[in-house]
Amino acid sequence: DAKTTQPTSMDCAEGRAANLPCNHSTISGNEYVYWYRQIHSQGPQYIIHGLKNNETNEMASLIITEDRKSSTLILPHATLRDTAVYYCIVLKTSYDKVIFGPGTSLSVIP
Amino acid sequence: NAGVTQTPKFQVLKTGQSMTLQCAQDMNHEYMSWYRQDPGMGLRLIHYSVGAGITDQGEVPNGYNVSRSTTEDFPLRLLSAAPSQTSVYFCASSYSARGGMETQYFGPGTRLLVL
């Protein structure tokens, strides 16, 4: 499975867009990019996923580069409740061993 | 639906003791898994199951046993607890469809302290 690298931490002003990068340079053609987040003391929560095309849902947007070696999760209008650790992972199928790295700790500042 | 439930929420063990962490889901999910979370290391997969009667090892399976006798339940057993197993344990389940990881649900976690 491809490994991912993310910055350890980031800050974002409340109301601004939060852009969280992820590198997955060894991703295979049939591997999806998934994003989860974990708010303190809670279990991880699914945010969004994609294969090649950019994706958007009610929570966020996912921008995947054309070579698929990196992606960016965008929270368009960050709120204090978006303060969490964000994980970028790559998976082939739902039976994959889901491996989470350390993630990015996002702090949304008033 | 209750979703994914885990018991207990907190547990303190002495080295060498055994215990079982319970996990149950009422969503008829085929895929279930156990993770442990330690500071600065994200979540690491311990064991997983793709259906009743089928289990497999994850990244860090040593010291843990699992079984899947029913679709609903996926208990994690520590046969002889060690201080290195102090961690927060999360159980998760998801629908079995390919590409269906977006439906993975996590339980609230069990905090375990081994003295």
Short mmCIF file of C-alpha atoms in Angstrom, two decimals:
data_model
loop_
_atom_site.label_atom_id
_atom_site.label_comp_id
_atom_site.label_asym_id
_atom_site.label_seq_id
_atom_site.Cartn_x
_atom_site.Cartn_y
_atom_site.Cartn_z
CA ASP A 1 0.00 0.00 0.00
CA ALA A 2 1.12 3.55 -0.72
CA LYS A 3 2.36 5.59 2.19
CA THR A 4 1.39 9.18 2.77
CA THR A 5 3.18 12.17 4.25
CA GLN A 6 1.47 15.15 5.82
CA PRO A 7 2.65 18.21 7.76
CA THR A 8 2.57 17.67 11.50
CA SER A 9 0.47 20.72 12.28
CA MET A 10 -1.25 23.72 10.73
CA ASP A 11 -3.15 26.80 11.88
CA CYS A 12 -6.09 28.42 10.15
CA ALA A 13 -8.09 31.54 10.98
CA GLU A 14 -11.78 31.00 11.64
CA GLY A 15 -13.84 31.65 8.51
CA ARG A 16 -10.90 31.17 6.18
CA ALA A 17 -10.29 28.18 3.93
CA ALA A 18 -8.09 25.47 5.41
CA ASN A 19 -5.89 23.71 2.84
CA LEU A 20 -4.37 20.48 4.08
CA PRO A 21 -1.77 18.87 1.79
CA CYS A 22 -0.89 15.19 1.45
CA ASN A 23 1.85 13.50 -0.55
CA HIS A 24 1.30 9.96 -1.84
CA SER A 25 3.99 9.66 -4.51
CA THR A 26 3.89 5.83 -4.64
CA ILE A 27 0.14 5.57 -5.11
CA SER A 28 -1.05 2.88 -7.52
CA GLY A 29 -3.56 3.43 -10.29
CA ASN A 30 -6.34 1.59 -8.48
CA GLU A 31 -5.84 3.19 -5.06
CA TYR A 32 -8.26 5.74 -3.70
CA VAL A 33 -7.31 8.75 -1.57
CA TYR A 34 -9.38 8.97 1.62
CA TRP A 35 -9.52 11.68 4.24
CA TYR A 36 -10.66 11.18 7.82
CA ARG A 37 -10.54 13.44 10.84
CA GLN A 38 -10.47 12.82 14.56
CA ILE A 39 -11.76 15.33 17.02
CA HIS A 40 -10.20 15.02 20.47
CA SER A 41 -11.19 11.85 22.34
CA GLN A 42 -13.54 10.67 19.61
CA GLY A 43 -13.26 8.01 16.93
CA PRO A 44 -12.17 9.01 13.40
CA GLN A 45 -14.83 10.41 11.07
CA TYR A 46 -14.93 9.96 7.30
CA ILE A 47 -14.70 13.22 5.29
CA ILE A 48 -14.25 12.53 1.59
CA HIS A 49 -12.50 10.28 -0.91
CA GLY A 50 -11.51 10.28 -4.58
CA LEU A 51 -9.67 8.37 -7.29
CA LYS A 52 -8.71 10.78 -10.07
CA ASN A 53 -11.23 13.59 -10.26
CA ASN A 54 -11.73 16.39 -7.79
CA GLU A 55 -14.55 15.74 -5.37
CA THR A 56 -16.81 17.94 -3.25
CA ASN A 57 -19.35 17.18 -0.56
CA GLU A 58 -21.06 19.07 2.22
CA MET A 59 -17.97 18.90 4.41
CA ALA A 60 -15.03 19.54 2.10
CA SER A 61 -13.41 19.48 -1.32
CA LEU A 62 -10.66 17.16 -2.46
CA ILE A 63 -8.20 18.26 -5.12
CA ILE A 64 -6.03 15.48 -6.61
CA THR A 65 -3.13 16.43 -8.89
CA GLU A 66 -3.11 15.08 -12.42
CA ASP A 67 -0.22 12.69 -11.64
CA ARG A 68 -2.07 11.61 -8.45
CA LYS A 69 1.07 11.97 -6.38
CA SER A 70 -0.46 14.52 -4.06
CA SER A 71 -3.79 15.89 -2.95
CA THR A 72 -5.25 18.75 -0.93
CA LEU A 73 -8.22 18.69 1.39
CA ILE A 74 -10.03 22.03 1.47
CA LEU A 75 -12.36 23.09 4.27
CA PRO A 76 -13.90 26.17 2.64
CA HIS A 77 -14.91 28.09 5.76
CA ALA A 78 -13.15 26.66 8.78
CA THR A 79 -14.90 26.85 12.14
CA LEU A 80 -13.62 26.16 15.65
CA ARG A 81 -15.32 22.75 15.48
CA ASP A 82 -12.99 21.80 12.61
CA THR A 83 -10.05 21.72 15.02
CA ALA A 84 -8.95 18.09 14.77
CA VAL A 85 -6.28 15.71 13.47
CA TYR A 86 -6.75 15.05 9.76
CA TYR A 87 -5.60 11.80 8.21
CA CYS A 88 -4.87 11.16 4.56
CA ILE A 89 -4.77 7.47 3.60
CA VAL A 90 -4.75 5.46 0.39
CA LEU A 91 -6.76 2.29 -0.15
CA LYS A 92 -7.51 -0.16 -2.93
CA THR A 93 -10.71 -1.69 -1.65
CA SER A 94 -12.73 -1.81 1.51
CA TYR A 95 -10.81 -4.95 2.50
CA ASP A 96 -7.51 -3.14 2.56
CA LYS A 97 -5.60 -2.89 5.78
CA VAL A 98 -6.40 0.69 6.71
CA ILE A 99 -3.16 2.29 7.84
CA PHE A 100 -3.30 5.70 9.44
CA GLY A 101 -0.18 7.84 9.76
CA PRO A 102 0.30 10.56 12.38
CA GLY A 103 -1.90 12.99 10.39
CA THR A 104 -2.02 16.79 10.50
CA SER A 105 -3.19 18.55 13.63
CA LEU A 106 -5.30 21.50 12.45
CA SER A 107 -5.98 24.33 14.88
CA VAL A 108 -8.67 26.81 13.88
CA ILE A 109 -7.97 30.11 15.60
CA PRO A 110 -10.69 32.65 16.46
CA ASN B 1 -29.37 2.18 15.27
CA ALA B 2 -26.80 2.34 18.04
CA GLY B 3 -23.96 2.21 15.51
CA VAL B 4 -20.67 0.85 16.86
CA THR B 5 -20.57 0.36 20.61
CA GLN B 6 -17.54 -0.45 22.74
CA THR B 7 -17.27 -1.56 26.34
CA PRO B 8 -15.76 -0.73 28.71
CA LYS B 9 -14.93 2.95 28.23
CA PHE B 10 -12.06 2.80 30.70
CA GLN B 11 -10.07 -0.07 32.17
CA VAL B 12 -7.05 -0.43 34.43
CA LEU B 13 -5.21 -3.75 34.42
CA LYS B 14 -2.20 -5.15 36.17
CA THR B 15 0.58 -6.72 34.15
CA GLY B 16 -0.28 -10.31 33.31
CA GLN B 17 -4.02 -9.95 33.67
CA SER B 18 -6.32 -10.87 30.82
CA MET B 19 -9.39 -9.11 29.56
CA THR B 20 -11.71 -8.77 26.58
CA LEU B 21 -12.66 -5.52 24.93
CA GLN B 22 -16.13 -5.77 23.49
CA CYS B 23 -17.26 -4.32 20.17
CA ALA B 24 -20.70 -4.62 18.63
CA GLN B 25 -22.46 -3.08 15.64
CA ASP B 26 -26.10 -3.23 14.63
CA MET B 27 -25.73 -2.12 11.02
CA ASN B 28 -25.19 -5.59 9.54
CA HIS B 29 -21.69 -4.61 8.43
CA GLU B 30 -19.45 -7.39 7.22
CA TYR B 31 -16.10 -5.65 7.77
CA MET B 32 -14.93 -4.97 11.32
CA SER B 33 -11.54 -4.00 12.67
CA TRP B 34 -9.60 -3.03 15.78
CA TYR B 35 -7.07 -0.20 16.05
CA ARG B 36 -4.90 1.12 18.79
CA GLN B 37 -3.93 4.75 19.01
CA ASP B 38 -0.79 6.00 20.72
CA PRO B 39 0.47 9.59 20.91
CA GLY B 40 2.09 10.74 17.68
CA MET B 41 1.50 7.46 15.87
CA GLY B 42 -1.98 7.77 14.42
CA LEU B 43 -4.07 4.63 14.41
CA ARG B 44 -2.48 1.22 13.91
CA LEU B 45 -4.49 -1.74 12.75
CA ILE B 46 -4.43 -4.74 15.12
CA HIS B 47 -6.81 -7.27 13.54
CA TYR B 48 -9.65 -7.17 11.07
CA SER B 49 -12.46 -9.36 9.81
CA VAL B 50 -14.23 -9.43 6.46
CA GLY B 51 -17.09 -11.55 7.75
CA ALA B 52 -18.25 -14.00 10.37
CA GLY B 53 -15.69 -16.75 10.86
CA ILE B 54 -12.92 -14.86 9.06
CA THR B 55 -10.18 -12.85 10.74
CA ASP B 56 -6.75 -11.60 9.71
CA GLN B 57 -3.81 -9.77 11.22
CA GLY B 58 -3.10 -6.10 10.83
CA GLU B 59 0.07 -4.10 11.53
CA VAL B 60 0.45 -4.86 15.23
CA PRO B 61 -1.29 -8.16 16.07
CA ASN B 62 1.12 -9.52 18.71
CA GLY B 63 -0.41 -9.89 22.14
CA TYR B 64 -3.99 -9.76 20.86
CA ASN B 65 -6.51 -12.36 19.76
CA VAL B 66 -9.82 -11.91 17.98
CA SER B 67 -12.74 -14.01 16.88
CA ARG B 68 -15.83 -13.32 14.79
CA SER B 69 -18.52 -15.84 15.63
CA THR B 70 -21.35 -13.48 14.63
CA THR B 71 -21.68 -10.57 12.23
CA GLU B 72 -22.50 -8.21 15.09
CA ASP B 73 -19.66 -8.87 17.54
CA PHE B 74 -15.89 -8.61 17.25
CA PRO B 75 -14.20 -8.94 20.67
CA LEU B 76 -10.51 -8.23 21.21
CA ARG B 77 -8.73 -10.33 23.81
CA LEU B 78 -5.56 -9.50 25.70
CA LEU B 79 -4.28 -12.79 27.10
CA SER B 80 -1.52 -11.38 29.31
CA ALA B 81 -1.56 -7.60 29.49
CA ALA B 82 1.71 -5.67 29.28
CA PRO B 83 2.42 -1.97 29.95
CA SER B 84 3.17 -1.57 26.22
CA GLN B 85 -0.51 -2.25 25.56
CA THR B 86 -1.54 0.92 27.37
CA SER B 87 -3.42 2.75 24.64
CA VAL B 88 -6.77 3.87 23.32
CA TYR B 89 -8.52 1.14 21.34
CA PHE B 90 -11.01 1.82 18.58
CA CYS B 91 -13.31 -0.63 16.91
CA ALA B 92 -14.69 0.13 13.44
CA SER B 93 -17.10 -1.42 10.98
CA SER B 94 -18.04 -0.83 7.38
CA TYR B 95 -20.26 -2.12 4.65
CA SER B 96 -18.59 -4.73 2.53
CA ALA B 97 -19.02 -3.14 -0.89
CA ARG B 98 -15.81 -2.39 -2.79
CA GLY B 99 -14.77 1.21 -2.41
CA GLY B 100 -17.08 1.44 0.55
CA MET B 101 -14.62 2.70 3.14
CA GLU B 102 -16.54 5.97 3.24
CA THR B 103 -19.14 4.10 5.26
CA GLN B 104 -16.68 3.05 7.93
CA TYR B 105 -17.94 3.89 11.39
CA PHE B 106 -15.75 4.11 14.47
CA GLY B 107 -16.75 3.38 18.03
CA PRO B 108 -16.12 5.83 20.88
CA GLY B 109 -12.97 4.03 22.04
CA THR B 110 -11.74 2.16 25.12
CA ARG B 111 -8.95 3.69 27.19
CA LEU B 112 -6.74 1.00 28.66
CA LEU B 113 -4.03 1.48 31.28
CA VAL B 114 -1.76 -1.44 32.14
CA LEU B 115 0.27 -1.01 35.31
#
